[in-house]
């Protein structure tokens, strides 16, 4: 039971990291109808900005304060210079264009920081453990959970309790009417894209101390993020939140326990080979089941 609780908390940690990425990506895809495969590259650049700032200052908190706004600005620059001409193009052009950005940023990271991985340390105050549900759990991983939940609450208030959120929700369903009312839709799109980039940068900052910062680190988590938004519902912050928690928990617990469970029914050598492979497929099986039952996702956008 203690192992199960620990893995469930690890799944929650992965889930909130995925949510930080999925929230921005689902807004861009749902509101702007734009397929941005370079979202994982913004996560990577946020991690690199944080690692560089940490190397210069020695402070994790200062590194985060530098990296998140830097990633937000980078996202706005990319949106203005490279992505805006693609808004009126079909999704295939958007996929090809943003895939090119993935290659560009991976090579840029190798040129600037080199091919070797960079590392960050968690703050000294969070280097120990915290007693959670009767278990000693790493304090820094608990911080990731707390930050993810606070961001989720902040996004809920922004989307549902502010005028900007009202315009974002209206722009997702009736962009022509919003533009006719005098709202600068282009500026609104830039705001949404910048917000998504900032959240991706925050995810990169939080992942830095538990993962190595290296070129290409954005692609694996981008795949998980796409599974999250398809499972939860494209364009839905609520769907991104619950979808991220579901995917993170299923992925983590499946990898931890499925090989052991298979050993009870299969030969040990076969279980050792099949267990990790099947575990890695679980989230895709989950996505396929959701699409078969609810093509719009588990928590689609609620239209007023």
mmCIF file of N, CA and C in Angstrom, residues 225-302:
data_model
loop_
_atom_site.group_PDB
_atom_site.id
_atom_site.type_symbol
_atom_site.label_atom_id
_atom_site.label_comp_id
_atom_site.label_asym_id
_atom_site.label_seq_id
_atom_site.Cartn_x
_atom_site.Cartn_y
_atom_site.Cartn_z
ATOM 1 N N UNK A 225 1.421 15.230 -23.733
ATOM 2 C CA UNK A 225 0.528 16.386 -23.645
ATOM 3 C C UNK A 225 -0.590 16.297 -24.670
ATOM 4 N N UNK A 226 -0.281 15.850 -25.876
ATOM 5 C CA UNK A 226 -1.319 15.674 -26.894
ATOM 6 C C UNK A 226 -2.324 14.611 -26.476
ATOM 7 N N UNK A 227 -1.835 13.541 -25.848
ATOM 8 C CA UNK A 227 -2.749 12.519 -25.319
ATOM 9 C C UNK A 227 -3.669 13.137 -24.272
ATOM 10 N N UNK A 228 -3.120 14.016 -23.439
ATOM 11 C CA UNK A 228 -3.904 14.657 -22.383
ATOM 12 C C UNK A 228 -5.040 15.490 -22.968
ATOM 13 N N UNK A 229 -4.735 16.344 -23.952
ATOM 14 C CA UNK A 229 -5.776 17.251 -24.439
ATOM 15 C C UNK A 229 -6.810 16.505 -25.273
ATOM 16 N N UNK A 230 -6.411 15.438 -25.950
ATOM 17 C CA UNK A 230 -7.391 14.633 -26.681
ATOM 18 C C UNK A 230 -8.288 13.885 -25.700
ATOM 19 N N UNK A 231 -7.698 13.365 -24.630
ATOM 20 C CA UNK A 231 -8.470 12.626 -23.630
ATOM 21 C C UNK A 231 -9.399 13.548 -22.855
ATOM 22 N N UNK A 232 -8.878 14.707 -22.452
ATOM 23 C CA UNK A 232 -9.682 15.614 -21.636
ATOM 24 C C UNK A 232 -10.693 16.408 -22.430
ATOM 25 N N UNK A 233 -10.357 16.770 -23.652
ATOM 26 C CA UNK A 233 -11.247 17.594 -24.470
ATOM 27 C C UNK A 233 -10.512 18.821 -24.970
ATOM 28 N N UNK A 234 -10.398 18.970 -26.279
ATOM 29 C CA UNK A 234 -9.632 20.062 -26.867
ATOM 30 C C UNK A 234 -10.292 21.405 -26.545
ATOM 31 N N UNK A 235 -9.482 22.347 -26.064
ATOM 32 C CA UNK A 235 -9.968 23.677 -25.739
ATOM 33 C C UNK A 235 -10.494 23.831 -24.329
ATOM 34 N N UNK A 236 -10.490 22.761 -23.545
ATOM 35 C CA UNK A 236 -11.067 22.796 -22.199
ATOM 36 C C UNK A 236 -9.958 22.786 -21.152
ATOM 37 N N UNK A 237 -9.887 23.838 -20.334
ATOM 38 C CA UNK A 237 -8.925 23.867 -19.229
ATOM 39 C C UNK A 237 -9.276 22.791 -18.209
ATOM 40 N N UNK A 238 -10.565 22.647 -17.950
ATOM 41 C CA UNK A 238 -11.002 21.595 -17.030
ATOM 42 C C UNK A 238 -10.604 20.224 -17.560
ATOM 43 N N UNK A 239 -10.780 20.014 -18.868
ATOM 44 C CA UNK A 239 -10.374 18.761 -19.470
ATOM 45 C C UNK A 239 -8.877 18.551 -19.400
ATOM 46 N N UNK A 240 -8.100 19.632 -19.597
ATOM 47 C CA UNK A 240 -6.646 19.519 -19.506
ATOM 48 C C UNK A 240 -6.226 19.119 -18.099
ATOM 49 N N UNK A 241 -6.899 19.665 -17.087
ATOM 50 C CA UNK A 241 -6.539 19.359 -15.703
ATOM 51 C C UNK A 241 -6.842 17.908 -15.354
ATOM 52 N N UNK A 242 -8.074 17.509 -15.565
ATOM 53 C CA UNK A 242 -8.438 16.134 -15.207
ATOM 54 C C UNK A 242 -7.763 15.122 -16.135
ATOM 55 N N UNK A 243 -7.643 15.466 -17.406
ATOM 56 C CA UNK A 243 -6.958 14.569 -18.332
ATOM 57 C C UNK A 243 -5.509 14.370 -17.952
ATOM 58 N N UNK A 244 -4.822 15.442 -17.521
ATOM 59 C CA UNK A 244 -3.424 15.333 -17.115
ATOM 60 C C UNK A 244 -3.277 14.450 -15.886
ATOM 61 N N UNK A 245 -4.174 14.614 -14.917
ATOM 62 C CA UNK A 245 -4.098 13.781 -13.716
ATOM 63 C C UNK A 245 -4.350 12.314 -14.056
ATOM 64 N N UNK A 246 -5.304 12.060 -14.929
ATOM 65 C CA UNK A 246 -5.611 10.674 -15.310
ATOM 66 C C UNK A 246 -4.429 10.052 -16.058
ATOM 67 N N UNK A 247 -3.908 10.768 -17.049
ATOM 68 C CA UNK A 247 -2.804 10.228 -17.846
ATOM 69 C C UNK A 247 -1.556 10.045 -16.988
ATOM 70 N N UNK A 248 -1.243 11.023 -16.158
ATOM 71 C CA UNK A 248 -0.064 10.916 -15.305
ATOM 72 C C UNK A 248 -0.149 9.745 -14.346
ATOM 73 N N UNK A 249 -1.322 9.544 -13.749
ATOM 74 C CA UNK A 249 -1.502 8.447 -12.800
ATOM 75 C C UNK A 249 -1.477 7.097 -13.502
ATOM 76 N N UNK A 250 -2.184 6.984 -14.624
ATOM 77 C CA UNK A 250 -2.211 5.713 -15.356
ATOM 78 C C UNK A 250 -0.813 5.340 -15.839
ATOM 79 N N UNK A 251 -0.082 6.312 -16.380
ATOM 80 C CA UNK A 251 1.255 6.041 -16.891
ATOM 81 C C UNK A 251 2.196 5.598 -15.775
ATOM 82 N N UNK A 252 2.191 6.317 -14.657
ATOM 83 C CA UNK A 252 3.126 6.019 -13.569
ATOM 84 C C UNK A 252 2.805 4.694 -12.879
ATOM 85 N N UNK A 253 1.541 4.504 -12.524
ATOM 86 C CA UNK A 253 1.166 3.267 -11.830
ATOM 87 C C UNK A 253 1.280 2.067 -12.760
ATOM 88 N N UNK A 254 0.945 2.259 -14.035
ATOM 89 C CA UNK A 254 1.078 1.155 -14.989
ATOM 90 C C UNK A 254 2.516 0.699 -15.129
ATOM 91 N N UNK A 255 3.450 1.638 -15.249
ATOM 92 C CA UNK A 255 4.864 1.283 -15.378
ATOM 93 C C UNK A 255 5.397 0.642 -14.088
ATOM 94 N N UNK A 256 4.836 1.037 -12.948
ATOM 95 C CA UNK A 256 5.339 0.519 -11.674
ATOM 96 C C UNK A 256 4.816 -0.881 -11.370
ATOM 97 N N UNK A 257 3.564 -1.161 -11.706
ATOM 98 C CA UNK A 257 2.941 -2.393 -11.222
ATOM 99 C C UNK A 257 2.609 -3.413 -12.301
ATOM 100 N N UNK A 258 2.412 -2.980 -13.543
ATOM 101 C CA UNK A 258 1.990 -3.931 -14.570
ATOM 102 C C UNK A 258 2.998 -5.058 -14.802
ATOM 103 N N UNK A 259 4.313 -4.780 -14.890
ATOM 104 C CA UNK A 259 5.251 -5.897 -15.051
ATOM 105 C C UNK A 259 5.173 -6.911 -13.917
ATOM 106 N N UNK A 260 4.974 -6.424 -12.684
ATOM 107 C CA UNK A 260 4.869 -7.334 -11.547
ATOM 108 C C UNK A 260 3.604 -8.170 -11.632
ATOM 109 N N UNK A 261 2.507 -7.557 -12.033
ATOM 110 C CA UNK A 261 1.244 -8.282 -12.155
ATOM 111 C C UNK A 261 1.342 -9.354 -13.232
ATOM 112 N N UNK A 262 1.988 -9.034 -14.339
ATOM 113 C CA UNK A 262 2.103 -10.007 -15.430
ATOM 114 C C UNK A 262 2.937 -11.219 -15.031
ATOM 115 N N UNK A 263 3.861 -11.035 -14.102
ATOM 116 C CA UNK A 263 4.669 -12.177 -13.667
ATOM 117 C C UNK A 263 3.828 -13.241 -12.982
ATOM 118 N N UNK A 264 2.671 -12.862 -12.484
ATOM 119 C CA UNK A 264 1.789 -13.832 -11.820
ATOM 120 C C UNK A 264 1.085 -14.732 -12.829
ATOM 121 N N UNK A 265 1.038 -14.300 -14.097
ATOM 122 C CA UNK A 265 0.277 -15.049 -15.095
ATOM 123 C C UNK A 265 1.144 -15.564 -16.243
ATOM 124 N N UNK A 266 2.322 -14.982 -16.424
ATOM 125 C CA UNK A 266 3.187 -15.364 -17.531
ATOM 126 C C UNK A 266 4.546 -15.823 -17.010
ATOM 127 N N UNK A 267 5.304 -16.474 -17.893
ATOM 128 C CA UNK A 267 6.664 -16.824 -17.534
ATOM 129 C C UNK A 267 7.462 -15.554 -17.251
ATOM 130 N N UNK A 268 8.437 -15.676 -16.370
ATOM 131 C CA UNK A 268 9.155 -14.492 -15.916
ATOM 132 C C UNK A 268 9.820 -13.744 -17.073
ATOM 133 N N UNK A 269 10.464 -14.488 -17.983
ATOM 134 C CA UNK A 269 11.154 -13.838 -19.094
ATOM 135 C C UNK A 269 10.164 -13.114 -20.011
ATOM 136 N N UNK A 270 9.002 -13.751 -20.249
ATOM 137 C CA UNK A 270 7.983 -13.131 -21.090
ATOM 138 C C UNK A 270 7.391 -11.907 -20.402
ATOM 139 N N UNK A 271 7.160 -12.009 -19.104
ATOM 140 C CA UNK A 271 6.613 -10.882 -18.350
ATOM 141 C C UNK A 271 7.596 -9.711 -18.336
ATOM 142 N N UNK A 272 8.895 -10.022 -18.202
ATOM 143 C CA UNK A 272 9.907 -8.974 -18.188
ATOM 144 C C UNK A 272 9.943 -8.231 -19.522
ATOM 145 N N UNK A 273 9.703 -8.955 -20.617
ATOM 146 C CA UNK A 273 9.739 -8.329 -21.939
ATOM 147 C C UNK A 273 8.435 -7.602 -22.254
ATOM 148 N N UNK A 274 7.313 -8.218 -21.902
ATOM 149 C CA UNK A 274 6.011 -7.659 -22.282
ATOM 150 C C UNK A 274 5.544 -6.562 -21.332
ATOM 151 N N UNK A 275 5.915 -6.678 -20.044
ATOM 152 C CA UNK A 275 5.410 -5.740 -19.043
ATOM 153 C C UNK A 275 5.692 -4.289 -19.363
ATOM 154 N N UNK A 276 6.959 -3.888 -19.536
ATOM 155 C CA UNK A 276 7.245 -2.481 -19.834
ATOM 156 C C UNK A 276 6.617 -2.011 -21.143
ATOM 157 N N UNK A 277 6.584 -2.907 -22.155
ATOM 158 C CA UNK A 277 6.006 -2.515 -23.441
ATOM 159 C C UNK A 277 4.517 -2.225 -23.308
ATOM 160 N N UNK A 278 3.804 -3.114 -22.618
ATOM 161 C CA UNK A 278 2.361 -2.906 -22.435
ATOM 162 C C UNK A 278 2.108 -1.690 -21.554
ATOM 163 N N UNK A 279 2.943 -1.507 -20.537
ATOM 164 C CA UNK A 279 2.783 -0.353 -19.650
ATOM 165 C C UNK A 279 2.926 0.953 -20.416
ATOM 166 N N UNK A 280 3.879 1.002 -21.343
ATOM 167 C CA UNK A 280 4.071 2.214 -22.128
ATOM 168 C C UNK A 280 2.917 2.470 -23.089
ATOM 169 N N UNK A 281 2.133 1.428 -23.383
ATOM 170 C CA UNK A 281 0.999 1.565 -24.296
ATOM 171 C C UNK A 281 -0.292 1.939 -23.575
ATOM 172 N N UNK A 282 -0.308 1.889 -22.255
ATOM 173 C CA UNK A 282 -1.559 2.050 -21.515
ATOM 174 C C UNK A 282 -2.253 3.374 -21.826
ATOM 175 N N UNK A 283 -1.486 4.471 -21.844
ATOM 176 C CA UNK A 283 -2.136 5.772 -22.044
ATOM 177 C C UNK A 283 -2.725 5.883 -23.445
ATOM 178 N N UNK A 284 -2.109 5.216 -24.420
ATOM 179 C CA UNK A 284 -2.646 5.261 -25.779
ATOM 180 C C UNK A 284 -3.891 4.386 -25.901
ATOM 181 N N UNK A 285 -3.894 3.277 -25.166
ATOM 182 C CA UNK A 285 -5.108 2.462 -25.101
ATOM 183 C C UNK A 285 -6.227 3.263 -24.440
ATOM 184 N N UNK A 286 -5.883 3.975 -23.361
ATOM 185 C CA UNK A 286 -6.866 4.825 -22.686
ATOM 186 C C UNK A 286 -7.423 5.869 -23.641
ATOM 187 N N UNK A 287 -6.553 6.526 -24.413
ATOM 188 C CA UNK A 287 -7.008 7.541 -25.366
ATOM 189 C C UNK A 287 -7.922 6.933 -26.417
ATOM 190 N N UNK A 288 -7.567 5.743 -26.910
ATOM 191 C CA UNK A 288 -8.395 5.090 -27.930
ATOM 192 C C UNK A 288 -9.774 4.764 -27.379
ATOM 193 N N UNK A 289 -9.839 4.290 -26.141
ATOM 194 C CA UNK A 289 -11.123 3.959 -25.517
ATOM 195 C C UNK A 289 -11.969 5.221 -25.355
ATOM 196 N N UNK A 290 -11.326 6.303 -24.890
ATOM 197 C CA UNK A 290 -12.064 7.567 -24.719
ATOM 198 C C UNK A 290 -12.606 8.062 -26.051
ATOM 199 N N UNK A 291 -11.778 8.019 -27.097
ATOM 200 C CA UNK A 291 -12.227 8.481 -28.414
ATOM 201 C C UNK A 291 -13.366 7.623 -28.957
ATOM 202 N N UNK A 292 -13.346 6.332 -28.635
ATOM 203 C CA UNK A 292 -14.417 5.450 -29.105
ATOM 204 C C UNK A 292 -15.730 5.743 -28.394
ATOM 205 N N UNK A 293 -15.654 6.102 -27.111
ATOM 206 C CA UNK A 293 -16.860 6.325 -26.319
ATOM 207 C C UNK A 293 -17.314 7.783 -26.381
ATOM 208 N N UNK A 294 -16.353 8.703 -26.212
ATOM 209 C CA UNK A 294 -16.653 10.141 -26.219
ATOM 210 C C UNK A 294 -15.650 10.855 -27.123
ATOM 211 N N UNK A 295 -15.948 10.956 -28.411
ATOM 212 C CA UNK A 295 -14.985 11.580 -29.344
ATOM 213 C C UNK A 295 -14.628 13.013 -28.975
ATOM 214 N N UNK A 296 -15.498 13.711 -28.265
ATOM 215 C CA UNK A 296 -15.221 15.090 -27.876
ATOM 216 C C UNK A 296 -14.356 15.183 -26.639
ATOM 217 N N UNK A 297 -13.978 14.045 -26.015
ATOM 218 C CA UNK A 297 -13.178 14.042 -24.801
ATOM 219 C C UNK A 297 -14.036 13.890 -23.563
ATOM 220 N N UNK A 298 -13.387 13.597 -22.445
ATOM 221 C CA UNK A 298 -14.122 13.357 -21.202
ATOM 222 C C UNK A 298 -14.743 14.628 -20.644
ATOM 223 N N UNK A 299 -14.068 15.769 -20.813
ATOM 224 C CA UNK A 299 -14.551 17.029 -20.233
ATOM 225 C C UNK A 299 -14.497 18.114 -21.297
ATOM 226 N N UNK A 300 -15.363 18.043 -22.294
ATOM 227 C CA UNK A 300 -15.313 19.023 -23.393
ATOM 228 C C UNK A 300 -15.711 20.409 -22.933
ATOM 229 N N UNK A 301 -15.443 21.382 -23.793
ATOM 230 C CA UNK A 301 -15.809 22.773 -23.494
ATOM 231 C C UNK A 301 -17.319 22.888 -23.375
ATOM 232 N N UNK A 302 -17.756 23.614 -22.340
ATOM 233 C CA UNK A 302 -19.175 23.879 -22.173
ATOM 234 C C UNK A 302 -19.539 25.155 -22.894
#
